[in-house]
PDB file of C-alpha atoms in Angstrom:
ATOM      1  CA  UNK A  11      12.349 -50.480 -10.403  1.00 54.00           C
ATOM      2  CA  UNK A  12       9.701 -49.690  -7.695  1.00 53.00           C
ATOM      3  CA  UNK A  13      12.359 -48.447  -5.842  1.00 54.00           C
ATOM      4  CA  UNK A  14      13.990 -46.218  -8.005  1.00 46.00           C
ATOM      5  CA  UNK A  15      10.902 -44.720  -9.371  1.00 41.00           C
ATOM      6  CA  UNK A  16       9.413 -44.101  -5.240  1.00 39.00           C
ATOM      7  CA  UNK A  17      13.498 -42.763  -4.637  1.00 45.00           C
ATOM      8  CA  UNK A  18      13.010 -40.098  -7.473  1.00 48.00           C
ATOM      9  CA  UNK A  19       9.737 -38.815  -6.281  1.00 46.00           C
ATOM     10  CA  UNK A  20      10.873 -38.357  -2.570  1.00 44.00           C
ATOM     11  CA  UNK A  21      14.179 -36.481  -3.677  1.00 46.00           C
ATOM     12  CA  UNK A  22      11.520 -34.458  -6.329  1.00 43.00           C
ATOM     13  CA  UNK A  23       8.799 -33.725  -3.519  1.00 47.00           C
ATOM     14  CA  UNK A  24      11.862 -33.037  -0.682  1.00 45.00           C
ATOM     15  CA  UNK A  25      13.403 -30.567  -3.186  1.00 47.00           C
ATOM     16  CA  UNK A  26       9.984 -28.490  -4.206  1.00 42.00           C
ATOM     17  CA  UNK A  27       9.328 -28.343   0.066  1.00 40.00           C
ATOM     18  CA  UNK A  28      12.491 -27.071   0.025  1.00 40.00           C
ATOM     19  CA  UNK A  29      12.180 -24.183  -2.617  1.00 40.00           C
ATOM     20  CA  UNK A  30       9.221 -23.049  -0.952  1.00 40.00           C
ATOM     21  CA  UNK A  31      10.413 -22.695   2.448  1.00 43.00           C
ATOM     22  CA  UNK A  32      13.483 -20.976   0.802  1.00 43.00           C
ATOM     23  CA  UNK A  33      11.423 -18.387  -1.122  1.00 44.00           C
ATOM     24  CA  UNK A  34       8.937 -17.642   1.889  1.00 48.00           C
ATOM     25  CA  UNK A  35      11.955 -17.203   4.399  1.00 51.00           C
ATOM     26  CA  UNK A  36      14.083 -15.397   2.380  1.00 54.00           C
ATOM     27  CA  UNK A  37      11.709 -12.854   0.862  1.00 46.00           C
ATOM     28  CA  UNK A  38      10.717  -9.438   3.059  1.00 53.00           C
ATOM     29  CA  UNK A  39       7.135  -9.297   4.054  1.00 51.00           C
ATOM     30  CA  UNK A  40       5.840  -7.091   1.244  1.00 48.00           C
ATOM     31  CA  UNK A  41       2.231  -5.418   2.094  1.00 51.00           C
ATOM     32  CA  UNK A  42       0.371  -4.479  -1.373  1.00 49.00           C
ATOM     33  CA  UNK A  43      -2.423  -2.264  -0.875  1.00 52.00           C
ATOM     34  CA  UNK A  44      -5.420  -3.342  -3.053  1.00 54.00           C
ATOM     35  CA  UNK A  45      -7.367  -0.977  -4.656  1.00 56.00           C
ATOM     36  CA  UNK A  46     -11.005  -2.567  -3.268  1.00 57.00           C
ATOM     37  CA  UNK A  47      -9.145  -1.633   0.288  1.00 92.00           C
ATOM     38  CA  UNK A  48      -9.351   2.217  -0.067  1.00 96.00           C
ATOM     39  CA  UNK A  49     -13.069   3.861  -0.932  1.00 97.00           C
ATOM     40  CA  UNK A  50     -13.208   7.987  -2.155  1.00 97.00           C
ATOM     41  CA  UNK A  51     -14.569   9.583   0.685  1.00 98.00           C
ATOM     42  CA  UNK A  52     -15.537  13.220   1.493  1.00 98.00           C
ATOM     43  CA  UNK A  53     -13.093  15.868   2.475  1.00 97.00           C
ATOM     44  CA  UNK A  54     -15.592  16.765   5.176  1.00 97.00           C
ATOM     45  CA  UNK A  55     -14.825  12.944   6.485  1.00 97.00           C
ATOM     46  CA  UNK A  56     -11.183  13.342   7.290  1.00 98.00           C
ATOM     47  CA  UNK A  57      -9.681  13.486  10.527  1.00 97.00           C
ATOM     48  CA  UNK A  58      -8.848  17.257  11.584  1.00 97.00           C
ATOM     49  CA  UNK A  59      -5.080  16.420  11.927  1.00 97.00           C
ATOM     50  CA  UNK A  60      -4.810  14.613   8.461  1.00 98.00           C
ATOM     51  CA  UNK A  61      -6.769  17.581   6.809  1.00 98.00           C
ATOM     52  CA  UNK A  62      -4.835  20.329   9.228  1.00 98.00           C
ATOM     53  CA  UNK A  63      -1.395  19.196   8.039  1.00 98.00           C
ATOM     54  CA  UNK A  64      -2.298  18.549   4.237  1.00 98.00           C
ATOM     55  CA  UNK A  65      -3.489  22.256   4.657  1.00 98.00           C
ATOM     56  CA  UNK A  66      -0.129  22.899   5.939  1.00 98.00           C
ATOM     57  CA  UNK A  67       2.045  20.807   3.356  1.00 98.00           C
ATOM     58  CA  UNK A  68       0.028  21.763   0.669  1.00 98.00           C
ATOM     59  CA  UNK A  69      -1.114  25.522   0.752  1.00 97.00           C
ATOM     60  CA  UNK A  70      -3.748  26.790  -1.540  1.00 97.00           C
ATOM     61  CA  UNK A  71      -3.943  23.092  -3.589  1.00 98.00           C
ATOM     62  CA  UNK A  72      -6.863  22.140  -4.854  1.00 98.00           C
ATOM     63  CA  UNK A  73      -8.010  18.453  -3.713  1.00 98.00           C
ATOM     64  CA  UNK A  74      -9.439  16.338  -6.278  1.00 98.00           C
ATOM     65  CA  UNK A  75     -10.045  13.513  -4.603  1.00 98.00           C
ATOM     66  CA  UNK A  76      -9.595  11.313  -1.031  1.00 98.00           C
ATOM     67  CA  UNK A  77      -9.599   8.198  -0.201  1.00 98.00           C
ATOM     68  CA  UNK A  78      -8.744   6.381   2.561  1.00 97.00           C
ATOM     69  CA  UNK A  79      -9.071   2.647   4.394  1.00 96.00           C
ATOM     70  CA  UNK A  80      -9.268   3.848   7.757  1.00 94.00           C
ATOM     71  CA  UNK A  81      -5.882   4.104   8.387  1.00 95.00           C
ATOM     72  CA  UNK A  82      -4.217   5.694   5.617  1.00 96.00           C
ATOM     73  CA  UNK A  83      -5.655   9.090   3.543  1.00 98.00           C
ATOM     74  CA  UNK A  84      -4.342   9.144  -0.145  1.00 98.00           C
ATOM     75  CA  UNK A  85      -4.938  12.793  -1.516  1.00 98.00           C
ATOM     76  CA  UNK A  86      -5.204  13.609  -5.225  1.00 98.00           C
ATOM     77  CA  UNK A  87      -4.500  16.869  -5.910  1.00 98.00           C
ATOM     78  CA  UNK A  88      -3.366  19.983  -8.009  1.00 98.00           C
ATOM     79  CA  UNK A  89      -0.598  21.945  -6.250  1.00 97.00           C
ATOM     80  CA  UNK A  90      -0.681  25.798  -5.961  1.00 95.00           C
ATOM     81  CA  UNK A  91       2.151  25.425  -9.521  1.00 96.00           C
ATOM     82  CA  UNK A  92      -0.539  23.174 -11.603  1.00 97.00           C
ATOM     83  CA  UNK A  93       1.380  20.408 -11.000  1.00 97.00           C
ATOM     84  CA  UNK A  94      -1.066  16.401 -10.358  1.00 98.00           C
ATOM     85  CA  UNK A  95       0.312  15.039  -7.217  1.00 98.00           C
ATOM     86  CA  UNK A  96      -1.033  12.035  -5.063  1.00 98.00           C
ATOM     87  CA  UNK A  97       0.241  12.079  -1.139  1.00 98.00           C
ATOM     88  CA  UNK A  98      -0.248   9.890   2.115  1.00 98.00           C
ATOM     89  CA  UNK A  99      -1.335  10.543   5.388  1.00 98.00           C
ATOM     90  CA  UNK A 100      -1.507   8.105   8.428  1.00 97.00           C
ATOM     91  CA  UNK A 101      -4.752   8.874  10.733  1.00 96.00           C
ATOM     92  CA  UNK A 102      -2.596  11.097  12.908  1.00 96.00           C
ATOM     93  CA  UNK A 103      -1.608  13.161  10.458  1.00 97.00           C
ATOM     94  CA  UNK A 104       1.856  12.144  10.069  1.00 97.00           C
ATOM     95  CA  UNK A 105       2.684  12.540   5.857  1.00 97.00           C
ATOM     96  CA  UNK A 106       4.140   8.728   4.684  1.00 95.00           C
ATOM     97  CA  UNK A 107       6.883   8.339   2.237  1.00 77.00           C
TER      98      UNK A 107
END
């Protein structure tokens, strides 16, 4: 009985190792971005090329808001046709899908 019941456990335990190697290996590294990560800063604060080619992306918007973590600037803004839009920019000014 002893060794049934220690036989069960070890094919149990093997088999939950084994889902969880499955699911880690098998799923694509997935970054989420937290919301504590990025902080509202001021437009004065952002990097000439980020602010240079939003200017040029986005002519006569109106920014509502920025924030960024350092490496990426999110921009909240109205467009020149009314129209709320949020867009991405890395620290080099390169827009981000």
């Amino acid at each position: 009985m002893k060794t049934t019941f220690l036989a069960i456990a070890m094919i149990l335990s093997m088999g939950s190792a084994v889902m969880a190697q499955d699911m880690s290996t098998n799923s694509p590294a997935v970054v989420i971005e937290s919301a504590s990560e990025f902080k509202v800063i001021e437009i004065s604060e952002l990097p000439a090329l980020v602010k240079s080619s939003f200017d040029t992306d986005f002519p006569n918007a109106t920014i509502k808001e920025v924030q960024s973590n350092g490496a990426v600037f999110k921009f909240f803004f109205t467009s020149a046709t009314g129209e709320e839009q949020m867009v991405q920019y890395s620290a080099d000014g390169e827009k981000m899908l």
